[in-house]
Amino acid sequence: TLIAVAGTATTVAAAALELNEYDRYAIHLSRISAEATHRVSEMFLRENRAERAAYGYMHPGRVDVIGAGSLVLSEIVKAVGAEQFIACESDILDGMAFSLGQ
């Protein structure tokens, strides 16, 4: 199992979960199979910009980069032999802020 943070992982998770809109609570700590990761990546790479932008969970700033980002995630999952990844809504900035508060 691989833990993945940041927008690409959470967007791939939203697609794999077939969400109509972005829902951080549904996404956080969701387990996305390797097969679903590869399928979603292929989907994003196949679609044009308008098709990707039409997803309710797609952040406008991610529309142009999600194909490449999802391919990188898919290849990492393959390379490490992970059966799944866990999507995490908390990222390095949360950890840094927490550390500063200590």
Backbone as a chain_set.jsonl record, in Angstrom:
{"seq": "TLIAVAGTATTVAAAALELNEYDRYAIHLSRISAEATHRVSEMFLRENRAERAAYGYMHPGRVDVIGAGSLVLSEIVKAVGAEQFIACESDILDGMAFSLGQ", "coords": {"N": [[0.84, -1.187, 0.0], [0.514, 2.163, -0.81], [0.843, 5.474, 0.303], [-0.618, 8.374, -0.808], [-0.414, 11.819, -1.386], [-1.652, 15.107, -2.12], [-2.952, 17.011, -4.953], [-3.175, 15.505, -7.392], [-3.386, 12.788, -6.582], [-5.703, 12.918, -4.992], [-7.566, 13.746, -6.856], [-7.532, 11.641, -8.693], [-8.51, 9.711, -6.951], [-11.101, 10.747, -6.481], [-12.199, 10.394, -9.027], [-11.999, 7.595, -9.308], [-13.71, 6.842, -7.273], [-16.004, 7.682, -8.356], [-17.236, 10.176, -7.855], [-19.578, 12.857, -7.869], [-18.999, 15.441, -7.257], [-16.318, 17.272, -5.688], [-15.336, 15.859, -2.693], [-13.9, 16.044, 0.174], [-14.089, 14.51, 2.475], [-15.046, 12.034, 1.687], [-12.958, 11.282, 0.095], [-10.592, 11.371, 1.67], [-8.379, 9.139, 3.072], [-9.377, 7.104, 1.53], [-9.177, 3.989, -0.147], [-7.651, 3.165, -3.059], [-7.616, 0.982, -5.648], [-4.881, -0.537, -7.489], [-5.633, -1.263, -10.064], [-7.848, 0.435, -10.52], [-6.542, 2.876, -10.388], [-4.861, 2.767, -12.651], [-6.822, 2.576, -14.633], [-8.239, 5.014, -14.364], [-6.186, 6.82, -14.942], [-5.671, 6.17, -17.651], [-8.143, 6.945, -18.678], [-8.166, 9.772, -18.19], [-6.004, 10.504, -19.811], [-6.937, 9.866, -22.315], [-9.099, 11.56, -22.709], [-10.29, 14.796, -23.862], [-9.567, 18.296, -23.146], [-11.998, 19.671, -22.506], [-13.67, 17.57, -21.762], [-12.382, 16.604, -19.451], [-12.555, 18.886, -17.86], [-15.242, 18.992, -17.33], [-15.892, 17.378, -15.196], [-17.286, 17.36, -11.983], [-15.663, 17.213, -9.757], [-13.229, 18.12, -10.552], [-10.618, 20.326, -10.167], [-10.17, 23.547, -11.538], [-7.512, 24.367, -12.073], [-6.195, 22.003, -12.393], [-6.971, 20.714, -14.645], [-5.411, 20.788, -17.027], [-3.138, 19.373, -16.317], [-3.694, 16.935, -15.168], [-3.722, 14.564, -16.654], [-0.975, 13.913, -17.171], [-0.065, 13.903, -14.507], [-1.639, 11.847, -13.375], [-0.688, 9.707, -14.838], [1.958, 9.557, -13.919], [1.448, 8.878, -11.212], [0.178, 6.388, -11.617], [2.303, 4.941, -12.769], [4.122, 4.962, -10.636], [2.723, 3.452, -8.747], [2.75, 1.017, -10.122], [5.557, 0.583, -10.284], [6.384, 0.225, -7.627], [4.969, -1.939, -6.977], [2.556, -1.808, -5.643], [-0.648, -2.723, -4.429], [-2.647, -1.018, -4.047], [-3.446, 2.47, -3.403], [-3.562, 4.848, -0.756], [-5.476, 7.611, -0.471], [-4.756, 10.814, 0.68], [-5.865, 13.652, 2.275], [-4.496, 15.398, 3.845], [-1.548, 17.2, 3.664], [1.942, 17.933, 3.083], [2.099, 20.593, 3.875], [0.228, 20.774, 5.938], [1.497, 19.16, 7.823], [3.833, 20.685, 8.242], [2.748, 23.024, 9.355], [1.648, 21.955, 11.67], [3.999, 21.123, 12.958], [5.221, 23.583, 13.456], [3.57, 24.586, 15.39], [4.227, 23.187, 17.609]], "CA": [[0.0, 0.0, 0.0], [1.222, 3.423, -0.97], [0.054, 6.631, 0.724], [-0.399, 9.439, -1.779], [-0.983, 13.111, -1.027], [-1.682, 16.184, -3.113], [-4.093, 17.122, -5.842], [-3.309, 14.429, -8.37], [-3.89, 11.588, -5.906], [-7.091, 13.104, -4.559], [-8.403, 13.815, -8.061], [-7.645, 10.259, -9.162], [-9.417, 9.053, -6.011], [-12.463, 11.225, -6.76], [-12.638, 9.736, -10.266], [-12.174, 6.169, -9.027], [-14.892, 6.719, -6.417], [-17.12, 8.154, -9.176], [-17.908, 11.269, -7.166], [-20.136, 13.902, -8.732], [-18.306, 16.678, -6.894], [-15.189, 17.029, -4.795], [-15.762, 15.628, -1.303], [-12.677, 15.696, 0.897], [-14.36, 13.494, 3.503], [-15.148, 10.749, 0.987], [-11.657, 11.0, -0.496], [-9.553, 11.2, 2.686], [-8.113, 7.767, 3.514], [-9.977, 6.097, 0.653], [-8.218, 3.038, -0.721], [-7.886, 3.084, -4.495], [-6.853, -0.163, -6.161], [-3.961, -0.291, -8.594], [-6.399, -1.362, -11.307], [-8.63, 1.665, -10.671], [-5.577, 3.947, -10.654], [-4.452, 2.662, -14.057], [-8.01, 2.846, -15.458], [-8.506, 6.458, -14.308], [-5.116, 7.482, -15.691], [-5.948, 5.982, -19.077], [-9.317, 7.763, -18.996], [-7.763, 11.181, -18.271], [-5.113, 10.672, -20.961], [-7.744, 9.702, -23.535], [-10.08, 12.643, -22.831], [-9.815, 16.135, -24.199], [-9.635, 19.264, -22.049], [-13.393, 19.947, -22.146], [-14.2, 16.4, -21.049], [-11.802, 16.596, -18.097], [-13.064, 20.044, -17.129], [-16.666, 18.809, -17.021], [-16.089, 16.637, -13.949], [-17.576, 18.228, -10.842], [-14.58, 17.135, -8.773], [-11.985, 18.58, -11.163], [-10.201, 21.704, -9.906], [-9.817, 24.162, -12.825], [-6.066, 24.414, -12.252], [-5.684, 20.653, -12.581], [-7.482, 20.176, -15.919], [-4.356, 20.624, -18.029], [-2.006, 18.575, -15.825], [-4.129, 15.683, -14.536], [-3.318, 13.418, -17.467], [0.428, 13.604, -16.859], [0.036, 13.565, -13.083], [-2.221, 10.533, -13.13], [0.23, 8.735, -15.427], [3.071, 9.42, -12.965], [0.935, 8.102, -10.078], [-0.028, 5.035, -12.101], [3.618, 4.316, -12.944], [4.698, 4.748, -9.3], [2.003, 2.301, -8.185], [3.316, -0.16, -10.802], [6.979, 0.417, -9.97], [6.577, -0.279, -6.257], [4.181, -3.153, -6.827], [1.457, -1.593, -4.695], [-1.969, -3.198, -4.832], [-3.564, 0.11, -3.871], [-2.899, 3.626, -2.702], [-4.483, 5.509, 0.155], [-5.487, 9.045, -0.759], [-4.695, 11.589, 1.913], [-6.153, 15.078, 2.1], [-3.5, 16.159, 4.602], [-0.308, 17.165, 2.907], [3.138, 18.383, 3.766], [1.848, 21.893, 4.504], [-0.423, 20.494, 7.218], [2.554, 18.675, 8.714], [4.693, 21.798, 8.597], [2.004, 23.89, 10.268], [1.563, 21.243, 12.944], [5.329, 21.167, 13.574], [5.476, 24.945, 13.939], [2.74, 24.792, 16.566], [4.721, 22.373, 18.725]], "C": [[0.872, 1.232, 0.0], [0.313, 4.528, -0.453], [0.4, 7.782, -0.208], [-1.128, 10.705, -1.346], [-0.976, 14.02, -2.245], [-2.813, 16.011, -4.118], [-4.267, 16.018, -6.852], [-3.916, 13.196, -7.722], [-5.348, 11.752, -5.506], [-8.039, 13.212, -5.745], [-8.591, 12.422, -8.655], [-8.61, 9.491, -8.246], [-10.859, 9.458, -6.272], [-13.024, 10.55, -8.004], [-12.917, 8.255, -10.011], [-13.411, 5.913, -8.179], [-16.171, 7.166, -7.134], [-17.95, 9.222, -8.465], [-18.449, 12.275, -8.179], [-19.479, 15.25, -8.483], [-17.193, 16.33, -5.916], [-15.686, 16.925, -3.357], [-14.56, 15.125, -0.518], [-12.893, 14.597, 1.926], [-14.523, 12.102, 2.887], [-13.771, 10.316, 0.465], [-10.614, 10.64, 0.561], [-9.532, 9.773, 3.216], [-8.849, 6.705, 2.7], [-8.859, 5.237, 0.074], [-8.582, 2.82, -2.185], [-6.993, 1.974, -5.052], [-5.921, 0.264, -7.291], [-4.71, -0.307, -9.919], [-7.2, -0.089, -11.559], [-7.714, 2.841, -10.993], [-5.176, 3.945, -12.121], [-5.618, 3.025, -14.986], [-8.294, 4.35, -15.512], [-7.443, 7.22, -15.082], [-5.349, 7.367, -17.19], [-7.127, 6.838, -19.527], [-8.917, 9.228, -19.175], [-6.871, 11.433, -19.482], [-5.865, 10.618, -22.289], [-8.655, 10.913, -23.783], [-9.447, 13.958, -23.262], [-10.051, 17.079, -23.017], [-11.067, 19.504, -21.582], [-14.007, 18.781, -21.365], [-13.663, 16.337, -19.619], [-12.377, 17.726, -17.259], [-14.511, 19.868, -16.678], [-16.914, 18.039, -15.721], [-16.289, 17.609, -12.788], [-16.479, 18.242, -9.793], [-13.279, 17.741, -9.282], [-11.722, 20.05, -10.846], [-9.75, 22.317, -11.229], [-8.311, 24.188, -13.102], [-5.438, 23.054, -12.524], [-6.055, 20.073, -13.948], [-6.363, 19.881, -16.911], [-3.223, 19.695, -17.593], [-2.402, 17.2, -15.299], [-3.753, 14.454, -15.36], [-1.898, 12.984, -17.134], [0.585, 13.186, -15.403], [-0.5, 12.181, -12.772], [-1.347, 9.425, -13.722], [1.419, 8.491, -14.493], [2.623, 8.579, -11.767], [0.759, 6.639, -10.47], [1.299, 4.281, -12.226], [4.313, 4.074, -11.604], [4.046, 3.536, -8.644], [2.554, 1.01, -8.8], [4.737, -0.456, -10.328], [7.212, -0.164, -8.576], [5.763, -1.534, -5.995], [3.039, -3.033, -5.835], [0.154, -2.133, -5.268], [-2.996, -2.083, -4.762], [-2.777, 1.319, -3.384], [-3.986, 4.184, -1.811], [-4.367, 6.997, -0.117], [-5.572, 9.81, 0.555], [-4.913, 13.067, 1.605], [-5.182, 15.964, 2.87], [-2.189, 16.072, 3.848], [0.838, 17.734, 3.723], [2.933, 19.741, 4.446], [1.145, 21.726, 5.848], [0.608, 20.037, 8.244], [3.491, 19.778, 9.153], [4.007, 22.727, 9.58], [1.891, 23.249, 11.642], [2.897, 21.331, 13.69], [5.626, 22.544, 14.14], [4.709, 25.234, 15.218], [3.227, 24.033, 17.786], [5.713, 23.124, 19.58]], "O": [[1.855, 1.315, 0.736], [-0.883, 4.519, -0.745], [1.57, 8.123, -0.378], [-2.305, 10.668, -0.986], [-0.359, 13.715, -3.266], [-3.523, 15.006, -4.126], [-5.396, 15.625, -7.147], [-4.861, 12.618, -8.258], [-6.143, 10.825, -5.662], [-9.198, 12.809, -5.647], [-9.693, 12.068, -9.073], [-9.432, 8.709, -8.725], [-11.748, 8.606, -6.285], [-14.197, 10.176, -8.033], [-13.941, 7.726, -10.441], [-14.084, 4.895, -8.341], [-17.272, 7.047, -6.596], [-19.181, 9.186, -8.468], [-17.837, 12.508, -9.222], [-19.408, 16.095, -9.375], [-17.144, 15.221, -5.386], [-16.381, 17.817, -2.87], [-14.24, 13.937, -0.541], [-11.973, 13.832, 2.217], [-14.17, 11.102, 3.513], [-13.468, 9.124, 0.407], [-9.836, 9.705, 0.368], [-10.528, 9.268, 3.735], [-8.942, 5.55, 3.116], [-7.746, 5.707, -0.159], [-9.675, 2.353, -2.506], [-5.769, 2.03, -4.937], [-6.138, 1.279, -7.953], [-4.461, 0.524, -10.793], [-7.23, 0.412, -12.682], [-8.076, 3.708, -11.789], [-5.151, 4.995, -12.764], [-5.426, 3.697, -15.999], [-8.559, 4.895, -16.583], [-7.76, 8.166, -15.803], [-5.236, 8.354, -17.918], [-7.114, 7.391, -20.627], [-9.272, 9.857, -20.171], [-6.981, 12.482, -20.116], [-5.468, 11.256, -23.264], [-8.945, 11.249, -24.931], [-8.257, 14.202, -23.063], [-10.66, 16.699, -22.017], [-11.323, 19.537, -20.379], [-14.77, 18.99, -20.423], [-14.411, 16.049, -18.685], [-12.656, 17.542, -16.075], [-14.952, 20.532, -15.739], [-18.03, 18.049, -15.202], [-15.535, 18.571, -12.641], [-16.38, 19.192, -9.016], [-12.319, 17.864, -8.521], [-12.514, 20.918, -11.214], [-9.016, 21.672, -11.977], [-7.89, 24.045, -14.25], [-4.255, 22.978, -12.855], [-5.507, 19.049, -14.357], [-6.37, 18.837, -17.563], [-2.425, 19.272, -18.43], [-1.53, 16.38, -15.011], [-3.49, 13.396, -14.788], [-1.653, 11.813, -16.847], [1.29, 12.222, -15.102], [0.101, 11.429, -12.005], [-1.276, 8.328, -13.168], [1.837, 7.349, -14.302], [3.339, 7.668, -11.35], [1.158, 5.747, -9.721], [1.398, 3.12, -11.831], [5.023, 3.08, -11.452], [4.728, 2.696, -8.058], [2.797, 0.032, -8.092], [5.075, -1.597, -10.012], [8.134, -0.954, -8.375], [5.853, -2.127, -4.919], [2.602, -4.027, -5.254], [-0.104, -2.006, -6.465], [-4.078, -2.182, -5.341], [-1.611, 1.214, -3.006], [-5.177, 4.016, -2.075], [-3.286, 7.575, -0.007], [-6.372, 9.478, 1.429], [-4.219, 13.649, 0.771], [-5.06, 17.153, 2.575], [-1.77, 14.989, 3.441], [0.698, 17.983, 4.921], [3.535, 20.005, 5.486], [1.436, 22.458, 6.793], [0.59, 20.477, 9.393], [3.907, 19.814, 10.311], [4.628, 23.171, 10.546], [2.025, 23.927, 12.661], [2.928, 21.58, 14.896], [6.228, 22.652, 15.209], [5.15, 26.038, 16.041], [2.698, 24.215, 18.882], [6.222, 22.578, 20.559]]}, "num_chains": 1, "name": "protein.A"}
